[in-house]
Short mmCIF file of C-alpha atoms and ligand atoms in Angstrom, two decimals:
data_model
loop_
_atom_site.label_atom_id
_atom_site.label_comp_id
_atom_site.label_asym_id
_atom_site.label_seq_id
_atom_site.Cartn_x
_atom_site.Cartn_y
_atom_site.Cartn_z
CA MET A 1 -21.70 1.67 -0.44
CA LYS A 2 -19.12 3.92 0.87
CA VAL A 3 -15.44 3.53 0.11
CA SER A 4 -12.51 5.42 1.63
CA ILE A 5 -9.13 5.61 -0.01
CA ILE A 6 -6.16 6.47 2.35
CA GLY A 7 -3.47 8.16 0.39
CA ALA A 8 -4.53 10.62 -2.39
CA GLY A 9 -1.24 10.24 -4.42
CA ASN A 10 -0.93 8.76 -7.88
CA VAL A 11 -2.45 5.33 -7.18
CA GLY A 12 -5.13 6.54 -4.67
CA ALA A 13 -6.48 9.54 -6.64
CA THR A 14 -6.39 7.52 -10.01
CA ALA A 15 -8.34 4.68 -8.35
CA ALA A 16 -10.82 7.15 -6.99
CA MET A 17 -11.37 8.59 -10.49
CA LYS A 18 -11.80 5.13 -12.01
CA ILE A 19 -14.26 3.97 -9.34
CA ALA A 20 -16.21 7.20 -9.37
CA SER A 21 -16.43 7.44 -13.16
CA GLU A 22 -18.06 3.92 -13.09
CA GLY A 23 -20.57 5.11 -10.63
CA PHE A 24 -20.90 1.82 -8.61
CA VAL A 25 -20.16 3.51 -5.33
CA LYS A 26 -22.54 5.99 -3.64
CA GLU A 27 -19.83 7.76 -1.50
CA LEU A 28 -16.01 7.94 -1.88
CA VAL A 29 -13.75 9.65 0.51
CA LEU A 30 -10.03 10.38 -0.14
CA LEU A 31 -7.82 11.03 2.82
CA ASP A 32 -4.22 12.20 2.69
CA VAL A 33 -1.80 13.93 5.24
CA LYS A 34 -0.71 16.57 2.68
CA GLU A 35 -2.78 19.74 3.45
CA GLY A 36 -5.58 20.27 0.83
CA VAL A 37 -4.41 17.59 -1.61
CA ALA A 38 -7.23 15.11 -0.92
CA GLU A 39 -9.72 17.91 -0.95
CA GLY A 40 -8.29 19.23 -4.37
CA LYS A 41 -8.26 15.83 -5.95
CA ALA A 42 -11.81 15.11 -4.84
CA MET A 43 -12.99 18.42 -6.31
CA ASP A 44 -11.09 17.78 -9.58
CA ILE A 45 -12.77 14.31 -9.83
CA MET A 46 -16.27 15.69 -9.05
CA GLN A 47 -15.83 18.29 -11.71
CA SER A 48 -14.87 15.48 -14.17
CA LEU A 49 -18.11 13.53 -13.08
CA MET A 50 -20.18 16.35 -14.34
CA MET A 51 -19.27 15.33 -17.85
CA ASP A 52 -19.63 11.57 -17.02
CA ASP A 53 -23.16 11.14 -15.62
CA SER A 54 -21.88 9.27 -12.44
CA GLU A 55 -23.83 9.84 -9.21
CA THR A 56 -20.78 9.10 -6.97
CA ILE A 57 -20.15 11.84 -4.39
CA VAL A 58 -16.32 12.24 -3.91
CA THR A 59 -14.98 14.16 -0.98
CA GLY A 60 -11.56 14.81 0.42
CA THR A 61 -10.07 15.37 3.88
CA THR A 62 -6.68 16.16 5.41
CA GLY A 63 -6.32 13.55 8.05
CA ASP A 64 -9.92 13.69 9.58
CA TYR A 65 -10.71 9.89 9.82
CA SER A 66 -14.21 10.71 11.16
CA LYS A 67 -15.09 11.56 7.46
CA THR A 68 -14.31 7.92 6.68
CA ALA A 69 -16.78 6.64 9.23
CA ASN A 70 -18.89 3.58 8.42
CA SER A 71 -16.95 2.71 5.19
CA ASP A 72 -17.69 -0.61 3.73
CA VAL A 73 -14.28 -0.77 2.10
CA ILE A 74 -10.93 0.91 3.10
CA VAL A 75 -8.37 1.04 0.40
CA ILE A 76 -4.86 1.77 1.67
CA THR A 77 -2.47 3.45 -0.86
CA SER A 78 -0.74 5.71 1.73
CA GLY A 79 3.08 5.79 2.12
CA VAL A 80 5.93 6.03 -0.45
CA PRO A 81 6.44 4.42 -3.78
CA ARG A 82 9.85 2.94 -4.93
CA LYS A 83 12.33 4.86 -6.92
CA PRO A 84 14.35 3.56 -9.91
CA GLY A 85 16.72 0.84 -8.69
CA MET A 86 14.78 0.05 -5.42
CA THR A 87 12.85 -3.03 -4.52
CA ARG A 88 9.35 -2.85 -2.98
CA GLU A 89 10.81 -4.65 0.12
CA GLU A 90 13.09 -1.62 0.83
CA LEU A 91 9.94 0.43 1.62
CA VAL A 92 9.03 -1.65 4.64
CA GLY A 93 10.48 0.63 7.32
CA VAL A 94 8.79 3.90 6.29
CA ASN A 95 5.54 2.35 4.98
CA SER A 96 5.09 0.16 8.04
CA LYS A 97 5.17 3.30 10.26
CA VAL A 98 2.51 4.94 8.08
CA MET A 99 0.38 1.82 8.13
CA THR A 100 0.41 1.91 11.98
CA VAL A 101 -1.09 5.42 11.97
CA VAL A 102 -3.59 4.61 9.14
CA LEU A 103 -4.82 1.46 10.84
CA ASP A 104 -5.48 3.29 14.21
CA GLY A 105 -7.46 5.98 12.39
CA ALA A 106 -9.36 3.76 9.91
CA THR A 107 -10.40 1.00 12.26
CA LYS A 108 -11.64 3.49 14.88
CA TYR A 109 -14.43 4.83 12.61
CA SER A 110 -14.93 1.65 10.23
CA PRO A 111 -14.15 -1.45 12.50
CA ASP A 112 -15.95 -3.81 10.22
CA ALA A 113 -14.74 -2.67 6.77
CA ILE A 114 -13.10 -4.80 4.18
CA PHE A 115 -9.45 -3.78 3.88
CA VAL A 116 -7.69 -3.58 0.49
CA VAL A 117 -3.98 -3.10 0.83
CA VAL A 118 -1.99 -1.59 -1.91
CA SER A 119 1.07 0.01 -0.17
CA ASN A 120 4.32 -1.83 -0.56
CA PRO A 121 5.82 -4.19 0.23
CA MET A 122 2.23 -5.32 -0.24
CA ASP A 123 2.28 -8.86 1.22
CA THR A 124 3.87 -7.59 4.35
CA MET A 125 1.63 -4.60 4.65
CA THR A 126 -1.44 -6.94 4.31
CA GLN A 127 0.03 -9.01 7.00
CA MET A 128 0.16 -5.90 9.19
CA VAL A 129 -3.44 -5.51 8.76
CA VAL A 130 -4.19 -9.10 9.55
CA ASN A 131 -2.06 -8.91 12.63
CA TYR A 132 -3.96 -5.77 13.73
CA LEU A 133 -7.46 -7.26 13.17
CA GLY A 134 -6.68 -10.78 14.22
CA THR A 135 -6.68 -13.79 11.95
CA GLU A 136 -10.22 -14.46 12.78
CA ASN A 137 -10.95 -11.40 10.55
CA ALA A 138 -8.48 -12.47 7.82
CA ASN A 139 -11.25 -13.00 5.24
CA ARG A 140 -11.93 -9.29 5.06
CA VAL A 141 -8.26 -8.30 4.40
CA LEU A 142 -6.79 -8.69 0.95
CA GLY A 143 -3.78 -7.29 -0.77
CA MET A 144 -4.14 -5.92 -4.33
CA GLY A 145 -1.10 -6.74 -6.37
CA GLY A 146 -1.89 -10.17 -8.16
CA ALA A 147 -4.63 -8.40 -10.11
CA LEU A 148 -1.97 -5.96 -11.40
CA ASP A 149 0.72 -8.62 -11.89
CA SER A 150 -1.80 -10.70 -13.88
CA ALA A 151 -2.62 -7.85 -16.13
CA ARG A 152 1.12 -7.26 -16.76
CA PHE A 153 1.38 -10.94 -17.54
CA LYS A 154 -1.58 -10.80 -20.01
CA TYR A 155 -0.08 -7.65 -21.60
CA ASN A 156 3.16 -9.31 -22.30
CA ILE A 157 1.53 -12.48 -23.71
CA PHE A 158 -0.93 -10.26 -25.74
CA MET A 159 1.84 -8.28 -27.39
CA LYS A 160 3.78 -11.46 -28.41
CA VAL A 161 0.93 -13.56 -29.54
CA ARG A 162 -0.66 -10.70 -31.38
CA GLU A 163 2.60 -10.11 -33.37
CA LYS A 164 2.49 -13.83 -34.43
CA VAL A 165 -1.27 -14.24 -35.14
CA GLY A 166 -1.83 -10.75 -36.41
CA TYR A 167 -5.01 -10.27 -34.36
CA LEU A 168 -6.19 -10.77 -30.76
CA LYS A 169 -8.31 -9.18 -28.17
CA PRO A 170 -7.48 -9.12 -24.32
CA HIS A 171 -10.43 -11.38 -23.71
CA ASN A 172 -9.08 -14.05 -26.07
CA ILE A 173 -6.47 -14.72 -23.26
CA GLN A 174 -7.86 -16.58 -20.31
CA ASP A 175 -6.85 -18.12 -16.94
CA CYS A 176 -3.69 -15.72 -17.02
CA TRP A 177 -2.71 -15.52 -13.26
CA VAL A 178 0.22 -14.64 -11.22
CA ILE A 179 0.31 -15.93 -7.63
CA GLY A 180 3.15 -15.85 -4.92
CA GLY A 181 4.45 -12.64 -3.66
CA HIS A 182 4.17 -9.17 -5.15
CA GLY A 183 7.91 -8.84 -5.63
CA ASP A 184 10.28 -8.84 -8.50
CA THR A 185 11.58 -12.19 -7.53
CA THR A 186 8.82 -13.63 -5.59
CA MET A 187 5.93 -13.55 -8.00
CA ILE A 188 4.92 -16.75 -9.86
CA PRO A 189 3.26 -16.39 -13.36
CA LEU A 190 1.37 -19.59 -14.08
CA ALA A 191 2.31 -19.82 -17.77
CA ASN A 192 1.07 -23.51 -17.90
CA LYS A 193 -2.58 -22.45 -16.98
CA VAL A 194 -2.91 -19.70 -19.77
CA ILE A 195 -5.47 -20.37 -22.55
CA VAL A 196 -5.24 -18.38 -25.82
CA LEU A 197 -8.12 -18.63 -28.18
CA GLY A 198 -8.96 -22.00 -26.54
CA LYS A 199 -5.54 -23.41 -26.71
CA PRO A 200 -2.52 -23.59 -24.39
CA LEU A 201 -0.06 -20.86 -24.48
CA SER A 202 2.63 -23.30 -25.70
CA ASP A 203 0.69 -23.62 -28.93
CA TYR A 204 1.71 -20.04 -29.84
CA LEU A 205 4.95 -19.41 -28.16
CA THR A 206 8.27 -21.33 -27.70
CA LYS A 207 9.65 -22.20 -24.27
CA GLU A 208 12.22 -19.42 -24.85
CA GLU A 209 9.42 -16.92 -25.64
CA ILE A 210 7.41 -18.07 -22.68
CA ASP A 211 10.44 -17.67 -20.37
CA GLU A 212 10.80 -14.08 -21.91
CA VAL A 213 7.20 -13.28 -21.09
CA VAL A 214 7.49 -14.52 -17.49
CA ASP A 215 10.70 -12.61 -16.98
CA ALA A 216 9.19 -9.37 -18.35
CA THR A 217 6.29 -9.73 -16.10
CA MET A 218 8.30 -10.21 -13.00
CA LYS A 219 10.36 -7.10 -13.87
CA GLY A 220 7.18 -5.29 -15.08
CA GLY A 221 7.02 -2.86 -12.09
CA ALA A 222 10.73 -2.07 -12.13
CA THR A 223 10.63 -1.48 -15.94
CA LEU A 224 8.01 1.21 -15.55
CA THR A 225 9.71 2.68 -12.32
CA LYS A 226 12.77 3.27 -14.45
CA MET A 227 10.82 4.84 -17.30
CA LEU A 228 8.53 7.11 -15.03
CA GLY A 229 10.91 7.82 -12.28
CA THR A 230 8.20 6.47 -9.78
CA SER A 231 6.07 3.46 -9.65
CA ALA A 232 3.13 3.28 -12.12
CA TRP A 233 -0.38 4.15 -11.21
CA GLU A 234 -2.82 3.55 -14.21
CA ALA A 235 -2.98 -0.20 -14.02
CA PRO A 236 -2.58 -0.49 -10.24
CA ALA A 237 -5.54 1.83 -9.89
CA GLN A 238 -7.54 -0.33 -12.36
CA GLY A 239 -6.63 -3.40 -10.28
CA ILE A 240 -8.12 -1.51 -7.21
CA CYS A 241 -11.19 -0.66 -9.21
CA GLU A 242 -11.71 -4.36 -10.23
CA VAL A 243 -11.35 -5.60 -6.64
CA VAL A 244 -13.73 -2.92 -5.26
CA LYS A 245 -16.28 -3.54 -7.93
CA SER A 246 -16.24 -7.31 -7.25
CA ILE A 247 -16.92 -6.47 -3.61
CA ALA A 248 -19.48 -3.89 -4.46
CA TRP A 249 -21.59 -6.09 -6.74
CA ASP A 250 -20.72 -9.48 -4.83
CA GLU A 251 -19.43 -10.61 -8.25
CA CYS A 252 -17.18 -13.21 -6.54
CA ASN A 253 -14.71 -12.84 -9.39
CA THR A 254 -11.58 -14.88 -9.37
CA ILE A 255 -8.88 -12.34 -8.48
CA PRO A 256 -5.30 -13.33 -7.47
CA SER A 257 -4.89 -11.44 -4.20
CA SER A 258 -2.56 -11.64 -1.21
CA VAL A 259 -4.50 -13.50 1.60
CA TYR A 260 -3.61 -15.04 4.98
CA HIS A 261 -2.76 -18.63 4.62
CA PRO A 262 -3.04 -20.43 7.93
CA SER A 263 -0.72 -23.22 6.56
CA VAL A 264 2.29 -20.92 6.33
CA GLY A 265 1.20 -18.28 8.83
CA LEU A 266 1.47 -15.28 6.40
CA CYS A 267 -0.12 -13.38 3.55
CA ILE A 268 0.82 -14.43 -0.13
CA GLY A 269 -0.91 -14.23 -3.43
CA ASP A 270 -3.32 -16.88 -4.35
CA LEU A 271 -6.47 -17.27 -6.48
CA VAL A 272 -9.56 -16.20 -4.43
CA ALA A 273 -13.13 -15.33 -4.99
CA VAL A 274 -13.76 -11.59 -4.11
CA GLY A 275 -17.23 -10.68 -2.93
CA SER A 276 -19.36 -8.60 -0.65
CA THR A 277 -17.90 -10.27 2.56
CA GLY A 278 -14.28 -10.08 1.40
CA TRP A 279 -12.60 -13.15 -0.12
CA ASP A 280 -12.93 -16.90 0.11
CA TRP A 281 -10.91 -19.81 -1.40
CA GLU A 282 -11.70 -20.20 -5.09
CA TYR A 283 -12.32 -23.94 -4.91
CA ASP A 284 -14.96 -26.48 -4.35
CA GLY A 285 -15.78 -26.63 -0.76
CA CYS A 286 -13.75 -23.38 0.05
CA ASP A 287 -10.91 -25.51 1.23
CA GLU A 288 -7.38 -23.94 1.72
CA SER A 289 -5.85 -27.50 1.12
CA LYS A 290 -6.92 -27.23 -2.61
CA SER A 291 -5.23 -23.73 -3.14
CA TYR A 292 -2.96 -23.01 -5.94
CA MET A 293 -0.35 -22.35 -3.26
CA LYS A 294 -0.48 -26.01 -2.54
CA GLU A 295 -0.41 -27.08 -6.16
CA TYR A 296 2.65 -25.00 -6.75
CA ALA A 297 4.11 -25.66 -3.25
CA SER A 298 7.76 -25.95 -4.21
CA LYS A 299 7.81 -22.78 -6.20
CA CYS A 300 5.84 -21.00 -3.49
CA ALA A 301 8.09 -22.15 -0.67
CA GLU A 302 10.95 -19.74 -1.71
CA SER A 303 8.43 -16.74 -1.96
CA VAL A 304 7.17 -17.72 1.41
CA GLU A 305 10.51 -17.55 2.93
CA ALA A 306 11.29 -14.20 1.18
CA ILE A 307 8.14 -12.64 2.52
CA ARG A 308 8.79 -14.14 6.00
CA LYS A 309 12.25 -12.28 6.03
CA VAL A 310 10.50 -8.98 5.09
CA ASN A 311 7.73 -9.55 7.71
CA ALA A 312 10.50 -10.07 10.46
CA ALA A 313 11.36 -6.34 9.89
CA LEU A 314 7.92 -5.31 11.36
P1 LIG B 1 2.40 8.74 -4.01
O1 LIG B 1 3.52 9.31 -3.34
O2 LIG B 1 1.99 9.33 -5.30
O3 LIG B 1 1.16 8.73 -2.98
C1 LIG B 1 1.23 8.34 -1.62
C2 LIG B 1 0.40 9.19 -0.92
O4 LIG B 1 0.34 8.75 0.51
C3 LIG B 1 0.92 10.74 -0.81
O5 LIG B 1 -0.11 11.65 -1.24
C4 LIG B 1 1.22 10.98 0.63
O6 LIG B 1 1.03 12.20 1.04
C5 LIG B 1 0.23 9.91 1.35
N1 LIG B 1 0.63 9.56 2.71
C6 LIG B 1 1.84 9.34 3.34
N2 LIG B 1 1.66 9.25 4.61
C7 LIG B 1 0.33 9.19 4.82
C8 LIG B 1 -0.44 9.02 6.03
N3 LIG B 1 0.19 8.73 7.18
N4 LIG B 1 -1.73 9.08 5.90
C9 LIG B 1 -2.37 9.39 4.77
N5 LIG B 1 -1.71 9.57 3.56
C10 LIG B 1 -0.40 9.55 3.70
O7 LIG B 1 2.69 7.13 -4.27
P2 LIG B 1 1.76 6.12 -5.20
O8 LIG B 1 2.50 5.99 -6.45
O9 LIG B 1 0.33 6.50 -5.19
O10 LIG B 1 2.05 4.78 -4.44
C11 LIG B 1 1.39 4.54 -3.15
C12 LIG B 1 1.87 3.16 -2.58
O11 LIG B 1 1.25 2.14 -3.46
C13 LIG B 1 3.30 2.87 -2.64
O12 LIG B 1 3.66 2.26 -1.48
C14 LIG B 1 3.55 2.05 -3.86
O13 LIG B 1 4.70 1.31 -3.79
C15 LIG B 1 2.31 1.18 -3.82
N6 LIG B 1 1.87 0.60 -4.99
C16 LIG B 1 1.36 -0.63 -4.98
C17 LIG B 1 1.01 -1.32 -6.07
C18 LIG B 1 0.43 -2.85 -5.91
O14 LIG B 1 0.12 -3.32 -6.98
N7 LIG B 1 0.20 -3.22 -4.81
C19 LIG B 1 1.19 -0.69 -7.36
C20 LIG B 1 1.74 0.55 -7.41
C21 LIG B 1 1.97 1.28 -6.29
#
């Protein structure tokens, strides 16, 4: 399998390192516009792999899309991240211009690839790819954001419940999902679905504590941006790695992802099965009408409208 990551910055290069060190990809190409950066990151990763026993070959290129030819998966992390005090949505102007250039280059050499969109505002950037490829190809376009937001939700639950019960492992927390938009106000953590050690979350936390956990999750990205001076990269890169792995091994894992919903005509986060052909609805009969977006329709309506407003800037 060949994977190309566009943008060799914090998120792109860290994702490359995580994917390459797991060794499930044969060929990995990093592409950036900054002269020599992708080549340098690729060389650094390759030198790290010498101590890792991975057989992945990582190469870098400054803007030469022919090097990404015949990629099975294209991961898009190019553009700018937010700074403290900014929302993801404020990046739409600059990042949509970058996305236009990237799509021309990437689709020229890998027209049939699965596209994993990471650049923010992620739901709108994912929509750009769907608009470019046509809705008939929507099942091979997914935005990575729900995987990260769900991990942040799980982290917040983990820390609070562990404090109470004195022990806990991450895998003791199940069905911990965030759907909706990948934005501070548009994401929807599904607290009522979460299972901890076989019991509902409400068996461990009070309503006030659950509200705190939900609030911390929604502000999770902004909190880290304030601390780091730029947006975080370790957990986002792990989210990319999980998505690419589920595609590479056709695991069909349930991963909340931003996908095109015909019923609302835009991309928004929902639970989907991610496999070798892209994504499909995670429900019996693969039917959009049974999607979580429908189950949480009233909550999702506000997020849909917020995303629609950002999409209007394209
Ligand atoms: P970064 O600044 O470290 O890296 C971005 C890279 O993109 C830079 O190296 C830059 O040179 C490159 N770039 C710019 N224009 C390009 C072009 N036309 N072609 C190729 N490369 C180009 O930023 P980062 O922290 O890695 O974040 C990257 C993006 O991912 C941001 O938009 C950020 O908001 C987003 N992000 C999304 C999530 C998520 O969960 N979806 C999480 C974290 C960050």
